[in-house]
Short mmCIF file of C-alpha atoms in Angstrom, two decimals:
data_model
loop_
_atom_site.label_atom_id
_atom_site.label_comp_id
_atom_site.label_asym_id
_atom_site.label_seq_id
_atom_site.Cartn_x
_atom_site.Cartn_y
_atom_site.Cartn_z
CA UNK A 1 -9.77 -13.06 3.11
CA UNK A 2 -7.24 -14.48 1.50
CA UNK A 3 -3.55 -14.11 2.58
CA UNK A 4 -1.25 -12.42 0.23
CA UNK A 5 1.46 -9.61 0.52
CA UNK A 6 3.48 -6.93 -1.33
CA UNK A 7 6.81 -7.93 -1.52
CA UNK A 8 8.34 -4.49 0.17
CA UNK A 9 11.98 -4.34 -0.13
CA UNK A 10 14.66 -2.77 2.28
CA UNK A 11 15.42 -0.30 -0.39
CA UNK A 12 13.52 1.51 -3.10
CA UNK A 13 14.91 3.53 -5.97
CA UNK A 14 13.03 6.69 -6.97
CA UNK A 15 14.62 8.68 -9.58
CA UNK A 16 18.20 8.80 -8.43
CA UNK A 17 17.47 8.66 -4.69
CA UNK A 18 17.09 5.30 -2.39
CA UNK A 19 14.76 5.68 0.10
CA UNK A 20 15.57 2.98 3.15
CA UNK A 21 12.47 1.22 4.12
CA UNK A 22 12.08 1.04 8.36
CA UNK A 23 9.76 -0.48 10.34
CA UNK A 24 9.91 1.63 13.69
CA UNK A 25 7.43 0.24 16.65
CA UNK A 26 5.77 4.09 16.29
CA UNK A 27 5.40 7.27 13.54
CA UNK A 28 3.90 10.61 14.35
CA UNK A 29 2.90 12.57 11.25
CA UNK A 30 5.49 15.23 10.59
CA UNK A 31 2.67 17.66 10.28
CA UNK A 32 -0.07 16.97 12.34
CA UNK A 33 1.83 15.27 15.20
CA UNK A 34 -0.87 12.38 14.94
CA UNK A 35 -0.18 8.22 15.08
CA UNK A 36 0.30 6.85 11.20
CA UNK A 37 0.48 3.76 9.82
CA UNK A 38 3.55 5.16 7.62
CA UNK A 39 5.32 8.34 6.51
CA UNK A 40 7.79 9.37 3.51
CA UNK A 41 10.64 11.46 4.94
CA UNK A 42 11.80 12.81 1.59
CA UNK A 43 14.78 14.59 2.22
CA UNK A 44 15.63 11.48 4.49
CA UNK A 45 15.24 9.12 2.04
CA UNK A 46 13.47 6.80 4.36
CA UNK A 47 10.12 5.55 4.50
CA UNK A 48 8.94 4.31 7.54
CA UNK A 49 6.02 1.52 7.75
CA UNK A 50 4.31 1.00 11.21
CA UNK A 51 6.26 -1.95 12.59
CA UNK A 52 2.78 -3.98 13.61
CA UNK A 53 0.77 -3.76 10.46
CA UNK A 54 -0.85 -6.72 9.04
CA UNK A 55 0.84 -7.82 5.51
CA UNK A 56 -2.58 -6.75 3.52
CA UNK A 57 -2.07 -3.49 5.46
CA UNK A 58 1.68 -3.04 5.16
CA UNK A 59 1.20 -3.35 1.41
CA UNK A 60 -1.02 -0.78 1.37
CA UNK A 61 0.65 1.84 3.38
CA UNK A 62 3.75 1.16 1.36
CA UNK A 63 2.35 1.80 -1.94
CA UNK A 64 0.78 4.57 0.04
CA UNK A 65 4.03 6.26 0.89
CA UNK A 66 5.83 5.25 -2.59
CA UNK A 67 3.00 7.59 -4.36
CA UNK A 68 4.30 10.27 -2.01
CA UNK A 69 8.20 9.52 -2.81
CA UNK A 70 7.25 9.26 -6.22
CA UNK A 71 4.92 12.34 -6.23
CA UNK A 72 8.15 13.95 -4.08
CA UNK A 73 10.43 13.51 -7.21
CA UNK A 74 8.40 14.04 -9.96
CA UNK A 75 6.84 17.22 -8.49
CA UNK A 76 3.07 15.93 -8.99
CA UNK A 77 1.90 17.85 -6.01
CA UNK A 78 -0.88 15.24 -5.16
CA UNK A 79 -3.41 16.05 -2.65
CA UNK A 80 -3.39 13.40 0.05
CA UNK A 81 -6.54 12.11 -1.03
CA UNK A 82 -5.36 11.40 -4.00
CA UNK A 83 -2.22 9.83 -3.06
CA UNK A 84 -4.70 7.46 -0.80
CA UNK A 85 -7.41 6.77 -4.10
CA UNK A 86 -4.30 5.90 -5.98
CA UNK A 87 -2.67 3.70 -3.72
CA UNK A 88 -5.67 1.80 -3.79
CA UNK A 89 -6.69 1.87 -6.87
CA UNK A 90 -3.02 0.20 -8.23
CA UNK A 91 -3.41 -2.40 -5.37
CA UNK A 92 -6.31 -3.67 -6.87
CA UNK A 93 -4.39 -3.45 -10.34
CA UNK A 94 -1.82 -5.58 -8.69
CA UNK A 95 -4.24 -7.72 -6.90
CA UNK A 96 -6.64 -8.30 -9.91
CA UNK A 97 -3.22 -9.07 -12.03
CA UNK A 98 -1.80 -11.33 -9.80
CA UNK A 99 1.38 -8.95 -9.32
CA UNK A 100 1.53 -9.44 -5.43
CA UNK A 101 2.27 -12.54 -3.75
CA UNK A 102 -0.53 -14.81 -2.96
CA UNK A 103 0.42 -17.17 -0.14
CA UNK A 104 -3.05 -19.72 0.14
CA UNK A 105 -4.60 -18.98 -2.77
CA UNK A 106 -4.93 -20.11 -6.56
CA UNK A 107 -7.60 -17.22 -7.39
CA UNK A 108 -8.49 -14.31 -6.06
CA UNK A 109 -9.58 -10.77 -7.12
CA UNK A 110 -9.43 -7.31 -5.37
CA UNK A 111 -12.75 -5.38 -4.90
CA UNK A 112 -13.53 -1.89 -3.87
CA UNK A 113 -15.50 -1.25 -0.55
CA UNK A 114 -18.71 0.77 -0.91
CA UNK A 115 -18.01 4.51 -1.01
CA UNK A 116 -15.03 3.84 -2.31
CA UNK A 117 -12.83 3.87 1.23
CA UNK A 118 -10.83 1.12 0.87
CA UNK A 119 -9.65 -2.30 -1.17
CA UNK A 120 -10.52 -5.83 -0.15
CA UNK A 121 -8.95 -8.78 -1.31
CA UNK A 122 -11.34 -11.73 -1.58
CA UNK A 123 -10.70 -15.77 -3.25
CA UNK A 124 -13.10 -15.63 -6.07
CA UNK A 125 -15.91 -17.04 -5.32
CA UNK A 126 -15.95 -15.60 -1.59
CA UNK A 127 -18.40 -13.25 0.31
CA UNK A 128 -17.21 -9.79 0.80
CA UNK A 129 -18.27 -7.65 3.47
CA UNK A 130 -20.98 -5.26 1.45
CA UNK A 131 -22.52 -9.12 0.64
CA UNK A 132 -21.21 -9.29 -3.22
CA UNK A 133 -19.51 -12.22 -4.66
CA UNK A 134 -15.75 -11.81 -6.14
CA UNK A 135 -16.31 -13.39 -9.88
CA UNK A 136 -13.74 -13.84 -12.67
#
């Protein structure tokens, strides 16, 4: 896979509100109480971003927890599924667009994992896991 990131910065403007971007060595879900790779603490302003996540998974989890910020201000009242689906599917826009940051690669193209589940960044021309071929 190749290596490329979201560039995440320590700040993000939603509407009128800046949220402050942390990277704490541990979250618990407000309201479950279980481990997460991230949380949006609205009337905080701070999202939070699992301290040991890989960059391809950081990314993720931030857009992740923007959509909820975002979703927070505009009153969308997105399901979490949805929140995850879209997330993923503006990755791959970003991705496929080259609106991320590649760091070893001259092409590359996001694909979606069977079933849907998840986004996987491949150089074009590479093997993904389900055994396709990423192609221009």
């Amino acid at each position: 896979m190749s290596n490329w990131r979201l560039l995440i910065p320590e700040q993000l403007k939603v509407g009128g509100l800046v949220y402050e971007i942390t990277r704490p060595e541990s979250i618990v879900d407000e309201n479950d109480g279980e481990p997460c790779d991230g949380q949006t603490l609205s009337g905080l302003q701070s999202i939070q971003l699992l301290a040991q996540l890989s960059k391809q998974n950081e990314s993720l989890t931030f857009l992740h927890e923007m959509l909820h910020a975002v979703d927070d201000f505009a009153t969308l009242k997105l399901t979490e599924d949805e929140v995850r689906r879209l997330s993923q599917a503006l990755l791959m826009v970003f991705v496929n667009n080259e609106l991320i940051e590649c760091l070893d690669c001259d092409e590359w193209q996001a694909v979606a994992t069977p079933g849907g589940t998840g986004v996987t960044v491949v150089a074009l021309g590479e093997p993904t896991s389900a055994g396709q071929v990423a192609r221009d």
